[in-house]
Coordinates of C-alpha atoms in Angstrom, one line a residue:
Chain A
X1 CA 92.2 -26.3 138.8
X2 CA 93.0 -29.8 138.5
X3 CA 96.6 -29.9 141.1
X4 CA 96.3 -31.8 144.6
X5 CA 99.0 -30.4 146.4
X6 CA 101.1 -33.3 145.7
X7 CA 101.6 -32.0 142.2
X8 CA 102.5 -28.7 143.7
X9 CA 105.0 -30.2 146.2
X10 CA 106.7 -32.1 143.2
X11 CA 106.3 -28.7 141.0
X12 CA 108.1 -26.5 144.2
X13 CA 111.1 -28.5 144.9
X14 CA 111.4 -28.3 141.1
X15 CA 110.6 -23.9 141.1
X16 CA 113.0 -24.0 143.4
X17 CA 116.2 -26.2 142.2
X18 CA 115.8 -23.4 139.3
X19 CA 115.5 -20.7 142.1
X20 CA 111.7 -20.1 141.1
X21 CA 109.7 -19.6 144.1
X22 CA 106.0 -20.0 144.3
X23 CA 104.7 -17.6 146.5
X24 CA 101.5 -18.8 148.4
X25 CA 99.2 -15.6 150.4
X26 CA 99.7 -17.0 153.5
X27 CA 103.9 -18.1 153.4
X28 CA 105.0 -15.0 152.2
X29 CA 104.4 -11.3 152.8
X30 CA 106.9 -9.8 151.2
X31 CA 108.1 -8.5 154.6
X32 CA 111.9 -7.1 153.5
X33 CA 113.4 -5.3 155.7
X34 CA 112.4 -2.6 157.0
X35 CA 108.8 -2.3 154.7
X36 CA 106.0 -1.9 155.6
X37 CA 102.2 -1.4 154.2
X38 CA 100.9 2.3 153.7
X39 CA 98.4 2.7 156.7
X40 CA 101.0 0.5 158.6
X41 CA 102.9 3.4 158.7
X42 CA 100.7 6.1 159.2
X43 CA 99.5 6.9 155.3
X44 CA 95.5 6.7 155.5
X45 CA 94.4 7.4 151.8
X46 CA 90.7 7.5 151.2
X47 CA 87.6 7.6 153.2
X48 CA 86.4 4.0 153.6
X49 CA 87.7 1.3 155.7
X50 CA 89.5 -1.2 154.4
X51 CA 88.4 -5.6 154.7
X52 CA 89.6 -7.0 157.1
X53 CA 93.2 -8.3 155.2
X54 CA 93.3 -4.9 153.5
X55 CA 93.8 -7.0 150.0
X56 CA 91.7 -8.5 147.4
X57 CA 90.9 -11.5 148.2
X58 CA 88.8 -10.0 150.8
X59 CA 86.3 -10.7 148.2
X60 CA 85.3 -13.8 149.1
X61 CA 86.2 -16.1 146.7
X62 CA 89.4 -14.4 145.0
X63 CA 92.6 -16.5 145.1
X64 CA 95.7 -15.2 144.4
X65 CA 99.1 -17.5 143.7
X66 CA 102.7 -16.5 142.8
X67 CA 105.6 -17.6 140.7
X68 CA 108.7 -15.4 141.6
X69 CA 112.1 -16.0 139.5
X70 CA 114.8 -14.1 140.7
X71 CA 118.6 -15.6 138.7
X72 CA 121.8 -13.9 138.0
X73 CA 123.9 -10.5 138.1
X74 CA 125.9 -8.5 136.6
X75 CA 125.8 -7.6 132.7
X76 CA 123.3 -8.7 130.5
X77 CA 123.5 -11.6 128.5
X78 CA 120.7 -12.1 126.9
X79 CA 118.5 -15.6 126.7
X80 CA 120.5 -16.2 129.9
X81 CA 120.5 -13.5 133.0
X82 CA 120.0 -11.6 134.6
X83 CA 116.7 -13.3 135.5
X84 CA 114.0 -10.5 137.3
X85 CA 110.3 -12.2 136.7
X86 CA 107.5 -14.4 137.7
X87 CA 103.8 -14.6 137.2
X88 CA 100.6 -13.6 139.4
X89 CA 97.5 -15.8 139.1
X90 CA 94.3 -14.5 140.0
X91 CA 91.4 -16.4 140.4
X92 CA 88.4 -15.1 140.4
X93 CA 86.8 -18.7 141.1
X94 CA 87.2 -22.0 142.9
X95 CA 86.6 -23.3 139.2
X96 CA 87.8 -20.5 137.5
X97 CA 87.5 -21.9 133.0
X98 CA 84.3 -24.1 134.0
X99 CA 82.5 -20.8 135.3
X100 CA 82.5 -17.4 134.5
X101 CA 82.1 -14.1 136.3
X102 CA 80.3 -11.2 134.3
X103 CA 83.7 -8.2 133.8
X104 CA 83.9 -4.9 132.4
X105 CA 87.2 -2.9 131.2
X106 CA 88.7 0.4 130.5
X107 CA 91.4 1.1 128.6
X108 CA 93.3 4.7 129.8
X109 CA 96.0 3.5 127.5
X110 CA 96.0 1.5 125.6
X111 CA 100.0 0.9 124.3
X112 CA 99.9 -2.4 125.7
X113 CA 98.9 -6.5 125.9
X114 CA 95.9 -7.8 127.9
X115 CA 93.8 -10.6 126.1
X116 CA 91.1 -11.3 125.7
X117 CA 90.0 -8.1 125.3
X118 CA 87.8 -8.9 122.6
X119 CA 85.9 -11.9 124.4
X120 CA 85.5 -9.8 127.3
X121 CA 84.0 -6.9 125.1
X122 CA 81.3 -9.3 123.5
X123 CA 81.0 -11.9 126.0
X124 CA 80.4 -9.3 128.9
X125 CA 82.6 -12.2 131.7
X126 CA 86.2 -13.6 131.8
X127 CA 86.4 -17.1 132.3
X128 CA 90.4 -17.4 132.9
X129 CA 92.3 -17.2 135.4
X130 CA 94.4 -13.6 134.5
X131 CA 98.2 -13.9 134.9
X132 CA 100.0 -10.8 134.7
X133 CA 103.8 -11.0 133.7
X134 CA 106.7 -9.2 132.1
X135 CA 106.2 -8.4 128.3
X136 CA 108.1 -11.4 127.2
X137 CA 106.1 -13.9 128.8
X138 CA 102.8 -13.0 127.4
X139 CA 102.7 -16.3 124.7
X140 CA 104.4 -18.6 126.8
X141 CA 102.3 -18.3 129.1
X142 CA 99.1 -17.6 127.1
X143 CA 99.9 -21.2 126.0
X144 CA 100.8 -22.8 129.3
X145 CA 97.0 -21.5 130.0
X146 CA 95.2 -22.5 126.8
X147 CA 96.1 -26.4 127.3
X148 CA 95.0 -25.8 131.5
X149 CA 91.8 -24.5 130.5
X150 CA 92.0 -27.3 127.7
X151 CA 90.5 -29.4 130.2
X152 CA 87.5 -28.0 131.5
X153 CA 86.1 -28.4 127.9
X154 CA 86.9 -29.2 124.2
X155 CA 86.0 -25.1 123.9
X156 CA 87.7 -22.9 125.9
X157 CA 87.3 -19.7 127.1
X158 CA 90.2 -17.0 126.2
X159 CA 93.2 -16.7 129.0
X160 CA 93.6 -13.4 130.5
X161 CA 97.4 -12.6 130.5
X162 CA 98.4 -9.0 130.9
X163 CA 101.8 -7.8 131.3
X164 CA 104.2 -5.0 131.9
X165 CA 108.0 -4.4 130.9
X166 CA 110.8 -5.3 133.1
X167 CA 113.4 -5.6 130.6
X168 CA 115.3 -3.3 132.6
X169 CA 116.2 -4.8 135.3
X170 CA 115.5 -8.5 133.5
X171 CA 116.8 -10.6 130.8
X172 CA 113.7 -10.1 128.3
X173 CA 115.1 -12.1 125.3
X174 CA 114.7 -15.8 127.6
X175 CA 111.8 -17.3 128.6
X176 CA 111.8 -18.6 131.8
X177 CA 108.1 -19.1 132.5
X178 CA 106.2 -21.8 131.1
X179 CA 103.6 -24.5 131.8
X180 CA 105.6 -25.5 134.6
X181 CA 105.4 -22.1 136.1
X182 CA 101.6 -21.6 135.5
X183 CA 100.8 -25.0 137.2
X184 CA 102.5 -23.4 140.3
X185 CA 100.9 -20.4 140.5
X186 CA 97.5 -21.9 139.8
X187 CA 98.4 -24.2 142.9
X188 CA 99.5 -22.3 144.9
X189 CA 96.1 -19.5 144.9
X190 CA 94.9 -19.1 147.7
X191 CA 93.2 -16.6 149.8
X192 CA 94.7 -14.5 152.7
X193 CA 97.4 -12.0 152.6
X194 CA 99.2 -11.6 149.4
X195 CA 101.8 -10.5 148.9
X196 CA 103.7 -7.4 147.5
X197 CA 106.4 -5.6 146.1
X198 CA 108.8 -7.1 144.4
X199 CA 106.6 -10.7 143.9
X200 CA 104.8 -12.9 141.3
X201 CA 104.5 -11.2 137.7
X202 CA 105.8 -7.6 139.7
X203 CA 109.2 -9.3 140.1
X204 CA 111.3 -6.9 137.8
X205 CA 108.9 -4.2 137.9
X206 CA 109.8 0.0 138.1
X207 CA 107.0 2.7 139.3
X208 CA 107.3 5.7 140.0
X209 CA 111.2 5.2 139.5
X210 CA 111.0 3.3 142.4
X211 CA 111.2 -0.3 142.8
X212 CA 107.1 -1.1 141.8
X213 CA 105.9 -4.5 141.7
X214 CA 102.0 -6.1 143.3
X215 CA 100.5 -3.9 145.5
X216 CA 96.9 -4.9 147.1
X217 CA 94.2 -3.3 148.5
X218 CA 90.1 -3.5 149.7
X219 CA 87.9 -1.7 151.0
X220 CA 84.9 -2.4 152.9
X221 CA 81.5 -0.7 151.7
X222 CA 78.7 1.2 153.3
X223 CA 74.5 1.2 153.3
X224 CA 73.4 -0.3 151.3
X225 CA 75.7 -2.6 150.4
X226 CA 77.4 -3.6 153.9
X227 CA 78.5 -6.6 154.0
X228 CA 80.0 -6.6 150.2
X229 CA 83.9 -5.3 149.1
X230 CA 85.6 -4.1 146.7
X231 CA 89.5 -5.6 146.4
X232 CA 92.2 -4.1 143.6
X233 CA 95.4 -5.9 143.0
X234 CA 97.7 -4.2 141.0
X235 CA 101.0 -4.6 138.9
X236 CA 102.6 -1.5 138.8
X237 CA 105.6 -0.4 136.1
X238 CA 104.6 2.6 135.5
X239 CA 105.6 6.7 135.5
X240 CA 108.1 8.9 135.9
X241 CA 109.5 9.3 139.6
X242 CA 108.9 13.0 140.0
X243 CA 105.0 12.5 138.9
X244 CA 104.3 10.6 142.2
X245 CA 102.4 11.9 144.9
X246 CA 100.8 10.2 148.0
X247 CA 98.2 11.8 149.6
X248 CA 98.3 14.5 147.4
X249 CA 102.1 15.6 148.7
X250 CA 104.0 16.1 145.6
X251 CA 106.6 13.4 147.1
X252 CA 107.9 12.6 143.7
X253 CA 109.6 16.0 142.9
X254 CA 110.8 16.5 146.6
X255 CA 112.4 12.7 146.0
X256 CA 113.2 13.6 142.2
X257 CA 117.2 13.4 142.8
X258 CA 117.7 10.9 145.6
X259 CA 120.0 8.4 144.9
X260 CA 120.4 9.5 141.8
X261 CA 117.1 9.7 140.1
X262 CA 115.2 8.2 137.5
X263 CA 116.2 4.5 136.7
X264 CA 116.8 4.3 133.0
X265 CA 113.9 4.6 130.9
X266 CA 113.2 1.9 128.9
X267 CA 113.5 2.7 124.4
X268 CA 109.7 3.4 124.4
X269 CA 109.7 5.5 127.3
X270 CA 107.4 5.2 130.4
X271 CA 105.4 1.9 131.0
X272 CA 102.6 0.4 132.5
X273 CA 99.9 -0.7 134.8
X274 CA 97.5 -3.2 135.4
X275 CA 94.3 -3.2 137.8
X276 CA 92.6 -6.2 139.0
X277 CA 88.9 -5.5 140.3
X278 CA 86.7 -7.8 142.0
X279 CA 84.0 -7.4 144.2
X280 CA 81.1 -9.6 145.1
X281 CA 78.6 -7.0 144.9
X282 CA 75.9 -8.1 142.2
X283 CA 77.0 -5.6 138.6
X284 CA 76.6 -6.4 135.1
X285 CA 79.5 -6.5 132.8
X286 CA 78.0 -2.4 131.5
X287 CA 78.3 -1.6 135.1
X288 CA 81.3 -3.2 136.5
X289 CA 83.0 -1.1 132.9
X290 CA 81.9 2.1 135.2
X291 CA 83.6 0.8 137.9
X292 CA 86.6 -0.3 135.9
X293 CA 86.6 2.9 134.7
X294 CA 87.4 4.7 138.1
X295 CA 90.1 2.7 138.6
X296 CA 91.4 5.9 136.3
X297 CA 91.2 8.3 139.2
X298 CA 92.5 6.0 142.0
X299 CA 96.0 6.1 139.7
X300 CA 95.2 9.4 138.6
X301 CA 95.2 10.2 142.8
X302 CA 99.3 8.6 142.6
X303 CA 100.5 10.9 139.9
X304 CA 100.0 8.7 136.6
X305 CA 98.5 10.2 133.7
X306 CA 98.3 6.9 131.8
X307 CA 101.6 8.1 129.5
X308 CA 101.9 7.4 126.0
X309 CA 104.0 4.9 126.1
X310 CA 102.2 3.5 129.1
X311 CA 99.6 0.1 128.6
X312 CA 97.2 1.0 131.6
X313 CA 94.2 -1.8 132.0
X314 CA 91.3 -2.1 134.6
X315 CA 89.4 -5.3 134.6
X316 CA 87.0 -5.4 136.6
X317 CA 84.5 -9.0 137.4
X318 CA 82.0 -9.7 139.7
X319 CA 81.4 -12.7 142.3
X320 CA 78.4 -12.3 142.1
X321 CA 77.8 -13.1 138.8
X322 CA 78.7 -16.4 138.4
X323 CA 77.9 -18.5 135.1
X324 CA 79.1 -21.9 133.7
X325 CA 80.9 -21.4 130.2
X326 CA 79.0 -24.3 128.3
X327 CA 75.7 -22.4 129.9
X328 CA 76.9 -19.4 128.4
X329 CA 77.6 -20.8 125.0
X330 CA 74.3 -22.2 125.0
X331 CA 70.8 -21.7 124.4
X332 CA 69.3 -21.4 127.8
X333 CA 68.1 -18.7 129.4
X334 CA 70.5 -17.1 132.2
X335 CA 70.1 -14.8 135.0
X336 CA 72.3 -12.3 136.3
X337 CA 71.3 -10.1 139.6
X338 CA 71.9 -6.3 139.9
X339 CA 71.5 -3.0 142.3
X340 CA 70.1 -0.5 141.3
X341 CA 72.1 2.0 140.2
X342 CA 72.1 4.6 142.6
X343 CA 73.8 2.2 144.9
X344 CA 76.9 2.2 143.0
X345 CA 78.5 5.9 143.8
X346 CA 79.9 3.4 147.1
X347 CA 81.4 0.7 144.6
X348 CA 82.9 3.7 142.7
X349 CA 84.5 4.9 145.4
X350 CA 85.8 2.0 146.3
X351 CA 87.4 1.4 143.2
X352 CA 89.1 4.6 143.1
X353 CA 90.8 4.3 147.1
X354 CA 92.1 1.0 146.7
X355 CA 93.5 1.4 143.1
X356 CA 95.5 4.2 145.0
X357 CA 95.9 1.9 148.2
X358 CA 96.9 -0.6 146.0
X359 CA 100.1 1.2 143.9
X360 CA 101.6 2.8 146.9
X361 CA 101.4 -0.6 149.2
X362 CA 103.5 -1.9 145.4
X363 CA 106.3 0.9 146.6
X364 CA 106.3 1.1 150.6
X365 CA 106.5 -3.5 150.1
X366 CA 108.7 -3.6 147.3
X367 CA 112.7 -3.8 148.4
X368 CA 115.5 -2.3 146.5
X369 CA 116.4 -4.2 143.3
X370 CA 120.1 -4.8 141.5
X371 CA 119.6 -6.7 137.7
X372 CA 120.7 -6.3 134.6
X373 CA 124.1 -4.6 134.4
X374 CA 124.0 -3.6 137.9
X375 CA 121.3 -1.3 137.3
X376 CA 120.1 -0.6 141.2
X377 CA 116.0 0.6 141.5
X378 CA 116.3 1.5 145.2
X379 CA 112.9 1.1 146.9
X380 CA 110.8 4.4 148.5
X381 CA 112.9 5.1 150.6
X382 CA 109.7 5.4 153.8
X383 CA 111.6 7.4 156.2
X384 CA 111.6 10.0 154.1
X385 CA 108.5 9.7 152.6
X386 CA 106.8 9.5 156.1
X387 CA 109.1 12.8 157.0
X388 CA 107.3 14.7 154.1
X389 CA 103.8 13.7 154.7
X390 CA 104.3 14.3 158.5
X391 CA 105.0 18.2 157.4
X392 CA 102.0 18.3 155.2
X393 CA 100.4 17.3 157.8
X394 CA 99.3 13.7 155.5
X395 CA 100.9 11.6 158.4
X396 CA 98.4 9.8 161.1
X397 CA 99.0 8.1 163.8
Chain B
X1 CA 57.8 -14.3 108.0
X2 CA 54.5 -13.7 108.5
X3 CA 53.4 -10.5 110.6
X4 CA 53.3 -10.0 113.8
X5 CA 52.7 -7.3 116.4
X6 CA 55.0 -4.6 116.6
X7 CA 56.8 -4.0 119.9
X8 CA 57.3 -0.8 119.2
X9 CA 55.1 2.9 118.9
X10 CA 55.6 4.9 115.7
X11 CA 54.2 8.0 115.7
X12 CA 55.0 9.7 112.7
X13 CA 55.0 14.3 112.3
X14 CA 56.6 15.8 109.5
X15 CA 59.5 16.4 110.6
X16 CA 60.0 13.6 113.2
X17 CA 59.1 10.1 113.6
X18 CA 59.0 9.3 117.4
X19 CA 59.4 5.9 118.4
X20 CA 57.9 4.9 121.8
X21 CA 58.1 1.2 123.6
X22 CA 55.2 -0.4 124.0
X23 CA 53.0 2.1 126.6
X24 CA 52.9 -0.9 129.6
X25 CA 56.1 -0.7 129.6
X26 CA 56.2 3.2 130.0
X27 CA 53.2 3.8 132.3
X28 CA 56.2 4.1 135.5
X29 CA 57.0 7.7 135.7
X30 CA 60.9 6.0 135.9
X31 CA 61.1 3.2 133.4
X32 CA 64.2 1.8 132.1
X33 CA 64.8 -0.6 129.3
X34 CA 68.2 -1.6 128.3
X35 CA 69.6 -1.0 125.2
X36 CA 72.1 -0.5 123.0
X37 CA 74.1 1.4 120.4
X38 CA 75.4 0.4 116.7
X39 CA 76.5 1.5 114.2
X40 CA 78.2 0.5 110.5
X41 CA 80.3 2.3 109.4
X42 CA 81.1 6.2 110.6
X43 CA 77.6 6.8 111.9
X44 CA 76.0 10.1 112.0
X45 CA 74.7 12.6 115.2
X46 CA 74.1 11.0 117.7
X47 CA 72.7 13.4 121.2
X48 CA 71.9 10.8 123.9
X49 CA 74.5 8.4 122.9
X50 CA 77.4 9.1 126.2
X51 CA 74.0 8.0 128.9
X52 CA 73.0 5.7 126.8
X53 CA 76.3 4.0 126.5
X54 CA 77.4 4.4 130.4
X55 CA 74.4 2.7 131.4
X56 CA 73.2 0.5 128.6
X57 CA 69.8 1.3 128.8
X58 CA 66.8 3.7 127.8
X59 CA 64.1 5.8 129.3
X60 CA 63.0 8.3 126.7
X61 CA 61.8 8.4 123.0
X62 CA 64.2 7.8 120.5
X63 CA 63.4 10.6 117.6
X64 CA 64.7 10.3 114.2
X65 CA 65.2 13.3 112.5
X66 CA 66.6 15.0 109.5
X67 CA 69.8 15.6 110.9
X68 CA 69.3 19.8 110.3
X69 CA 66.3 19.0 113.2
X70 CA 68.4 17.1 115.5
X71 CA 69.5 20.3 118.4
X72 CA 65.6 21.3 118.3
X73 CA 64.1 18.0 119.0
X74 CA 67.2 16.8 121.4
X75 CA 66.1 20.6 123.5
X76 CA 62.0 19.6 123.1
X77 CA 63.2 16.1 124.8
X78 CA 65.0 18.0 127.0
X79 CA 62.1 20.3 128.4
X80 CA 59.7 17.3 128.3
X81 CA 62.2 15.2 130.8
X82 CA 63.1 17.5 132.8
X83 CA 58.7 18.2 133.6
X84 CA 58.8 14.7 133.3
X85 CA 61.0 13.8 136.0
X86 CA 62.2 17.8 138.1
X87 CA 65.8 15.5 139.5
X88 CA 66.5 14.3 135.9
X89 CA 68.0 11.6 137.9
X90 CA 70.5 8.5 136.3
X91 CA 67.5 6.8 135.9
X92 CA 65.2 8.4 134.6
X93 CA 63.8 11.7 132.7
X94 CA 66.9 12.2 130.2
X95 CA 66.5 13.1 127.0
X96 CA 65.8 11.8 123.6
X97 CA 68.4 9.7 122.0
X98 CA 68.1 11.8 118.6
X99 CA 69.5 9.8 115.6
X100 CA 70.6 12.3 112.6
X101 CA 69.4 11.2 109.1
X102 CA 70.5 12.6 106.1
X103 CA 67.5 14.1 104.3
X104 CA 65.9 16.9 103.0
X105 CA 65.2 19.7 106.2
X106 CA 61.6 20.0 106.0
X107 CA 59.5 22.5 107.2
X108 CA 58.7 22.8 110.8
X109 CA 55.1 23.4 111.0
X110 CA 54.0 26.1 113.3
X111 CA 52.8 23.6 115.9
X112 CA 55.4 21.2 116.3
X113 CA 56.5 22.0 120.2
X114 CA 52.9 20.9 120.4
X115 CA 53.0 17.4 118.1
X116 CA 56.5 17.1 119.8
X117 CA 54.8 17.0 122.9
X118 CA 52.0 14.8 122.0
X119 CA 54.5 11.9 120.7
X120 CA 56.9 12.1 123.8
X121 CA 53.5 11.9 126.1
X122 CA 52.4 8.6 123.8
X123 CA 49.5 10.6 123.2
X124 CA 49.5 11.4 119.7
X125 CA 48.7 10.0 116.9
X126 CA 50.6 9.6 113.3
X127 CA 50.5 12.9 111.4
X128 CA 50.4 12.9 107.3
X129 CA 54.4 12.9 106.6
X130 CA 56.7 12.5 103.8
X131 CA 59.5 11.2 105.8
X132 CA 60.1 7.8 104.7
X133 CA 59.7 5.7 107.5
X134 CA 60.0 1.8 107.6
X135 CA 57.9 -0.6 109.8
X136 CA 58.5 -4.2 110.3
X137 CA 57.4 -6.4 113.2
X138 CA 58.8 -10.4 112.4
X139 CA 58.9 -13.1 114.9
X140 CA 61.7 -15.1 114.5
X141 CA 62.7 -17.9 116.4
X142 CA 60.6 -17.5 119.5
X143 CA 60.4 -13.8 119.9
X144 CA 59.4 -10.9 117.6
X145 CA 61.5 -8.1 116.4
X146 CA 60.3 -4.6 115.2
X147 CA 62.3 -2.3 113.3
X148 CA 61.3 1.3 112.5
X149 CA 64.0 2.4 109.9
X150 CA 64.4 6.4 108.6
X151 CA 66.6 6.6 106.2
X152 CA 70.2 4.0 107.1
X153 CA 69.4 5.0 110.6
X154 CA 66.2 3.0 112.8
X155 CA 65.1 1.4 116.6
X156 CA 64.7 -2.3 116.8
X157 CA 63.1 -4.4 120.0
X158 CA 63.5 -7.7 120.4
X159 CA 61.6 -9.6 123.2
X160 CA 64.4 -11.6 123.9
X161 CA 65.8 -10.9 127.2
X162 CA 69.0 -9.5 126.0
X163 CA 72.3 -7.9 127.9
X164 CA 73.0 -4.4 126.7
X165 CA 76.3 -5.7 124.8
X166 CA 73.6 -8.2 123.2
X167 CA 71.6 -5.7 121.6
X168 CA 74.1 -3.7 120.3
X169 CA 74.8 -7.4 118.1
X170 CA 71.6 -7.2 117.5
X171 CA 71.4 -3.6 116.2
X172 CA 74.5 -4.2 114.6
X173 CA 73.1 -7.2 112.4
X174 CA 70.2 -5.0 111.6
X175 CA 72.4 -1.8 110.8
X176 CA 75.4 -3.3 108.7
X177 CA 72.1 -4.9 106.0
X178 CA 70.7 -1.4 105.6
X179 CA 74.2 0.1 104.9
X180 CA 75.2 -2.3 103.2
X181 CA 74.3 -0.5 100.3
X182 CA 73.9 3.3 101.6
X183 CA 76.6 4.1 103.6
X184 CA 76.7 4.3 107.0
X185 CA 74.5 3.0 109.3
X186 CA 73.3 4.0 113.1
X187 CA 70.5 1.0 114.8
X188 CA 69.1 1.4 118.4
X189 CA 68.2 -1.5 119.8
X190 CA 65.8 -1.8 123.1
X191 CA 64.9 -4.7 124.7
X192 CA 61.5 -5.1 126.4
X193 CA 62.0 -8.2 128.3
X194 CA 65.2 -6.7 130.0
X195 CA 63.6 -3.4 131.8
X196 CA 65.2 -2.5 135.5
X197 CA 62.9 -1.2 138.2
X198 CA 64.3 1.9 140.1
X199 CA 64.8 1.1 144.0
X200 CA 65.6 3.7 146.1
X201 CA 67.3 1.1 148.5
X202 CA 69.5 -0.6 146.5
X203 CA 68.6 -4.1 147.0
X204 CA 68.9 -6.6 143.9
X205 CA 66.4 -7.4 141.2
X206 CA 68.0 -10.6 138.7
X207 CA 67.8 -9.7 135.2
X208 CA 67.7 -12.5 132.9
X209 CA 69.5 -13.4 129.1
X210 CA 70.1 -15.4 127.0
X211 CA 73.5 -17.7 126.5
X212 CA 75.7 -17.5 123.4
X213 CA 73.8 -20.0 121.0
X214 CA 70.1 -18.7 121.3
X215 CA 71.6 -15.0 121.0
X216 CA 73.6 -16.0 117.9
X217 CA 70.7 -17.4 116.2
X218 CA 68.7 -14.4 116.7
X219 CA 71.2 -12.3 115.4
X220 CA 71.8 -14.2 112.1
X221 CA 68.3 -14.8 111.7
X222 CA 67.7 -10.5 112.7
X223 CA 70.4 -9.9 109.7
X224 CA 68.9 -12.7 106.8
X225 CA 68.0 -11.1 103.6
X226 CA 70.0 -7.7 104.3
X227 CA 68.0 -4.7 103.9
X228 CA 65.2 -5.9 102.1
X229 CA 64.3 -8.2 105.4
X230 CA 63.1 -4.9 106.7
X231 CA 61.5 -2.9 103.7

């Protein structure tokens, strides 16, 4: 992206003036009071070891930037207040927009929006930053990304913008994100630790009846793919409380009535989840579609059934197969790499495990949030959860 | 367009048509070529579809048969695959791709199993058959496209380096031409330039494919003239 640090700081000053917080990965780890990631609590999911950061950014070259918008409180004033929204930008490469990476898709339940599906399915690539936001902001974010991508040439790729609904906590009649916030998120995208919980696109999200949002995790792969990683980032806004399971323990059932039970549901029922999977294993688009399908297994382990009203999307990309956007559209012969499909098993396992852990991290790191009409969505009560897991022998020192 | 050597071997039997890639490409026990399945309209019965769509590769013969015989032919192919590779791993030895065509059911000869086994092995010469099979091979720019058709179903092969989703587009272009007048069509498109070696060490392989502009030209060329192009 074209913005330099001065532009970013200028935008940051503007953002701060309207209650917007651009979140660089290293700057803010959403260390809300008492919030800790799953592993730090002794919740160990799966068998493969995590990467150094246990984040999608463990895949070299992947960067994440987020903008969080929190303003107002109390009674809902459509078009004005309160605001609990934001966006999360995932950049597969430093020059995404000029470069495309191989990608595959799985849609467990398509009651939602992830723009660019046709391009991903037809071309087998993602050539846009991946933006995750609230439902009401898909159009304006898409529009802003179009302008950004147009800077790369006359035939820009299709923006990839996904949504989950934040209308329980946030005003969905107004528009609080636009070109400035999109560019701020892109400029703020860095490697390193990723802020989780009620930040970025996950600001106003609710997951299994608790405060949800952004979560991430990764896995280091074993031989013959040692040195490679799978990283997952989710925007978790799905499920009913009684569904939640953590490492096989029916936590949601045990906490069904905790603090008044399930927060108000949206008119359409249960909401959605966006799952982004990154890997540096060289895989073709058809193989990445197989990887994306495994995210569903991780999702299911946390209790989801991809409800009828849910918009569940899993998008997997490989940074090992990158091609110039113009070359992809051109006349030439291109080269990608792949590994034998017999070696892909660890990638599939890593995807399922990292997806599961990313969702639980989102829950563990999110903080209480009050929003529209004073609705209070409590954070997952970590003390109660760890006690439950310990009672079932599922808490590790 | 001048005729050109075909990229597919066609074995015509009284009750089925077996289509195989060139012998040189099927010499290795665990050969794999990229492939895609395209359907125009509702399509018909396809056995072996799930594996083809899961992996985007083909490791077995393609059978075009009257739909009432699809199960029998598939079963024989399964047995032949097991003989070829008893592990029946994901990359080898899978059953054939069987496309069922809406045609009257011919009588099975007494030695139909032996005929089919020899055809799967690529050793069977064509026998007299009343099945209305058409085959044609043409040059499209720098590449060859060979099409074999039984009714509105068929197989298409090209030596253009294409990935599975690109082969689906090519197949769809051909299927649209076949089905335009006659209803649903199904085409399996495979690439003779785009194979994968089976490796047990997880090592990398490189795969070549065309840019979109070159693909679009090839697809347009394949679709030019509609079904008459491949008659």
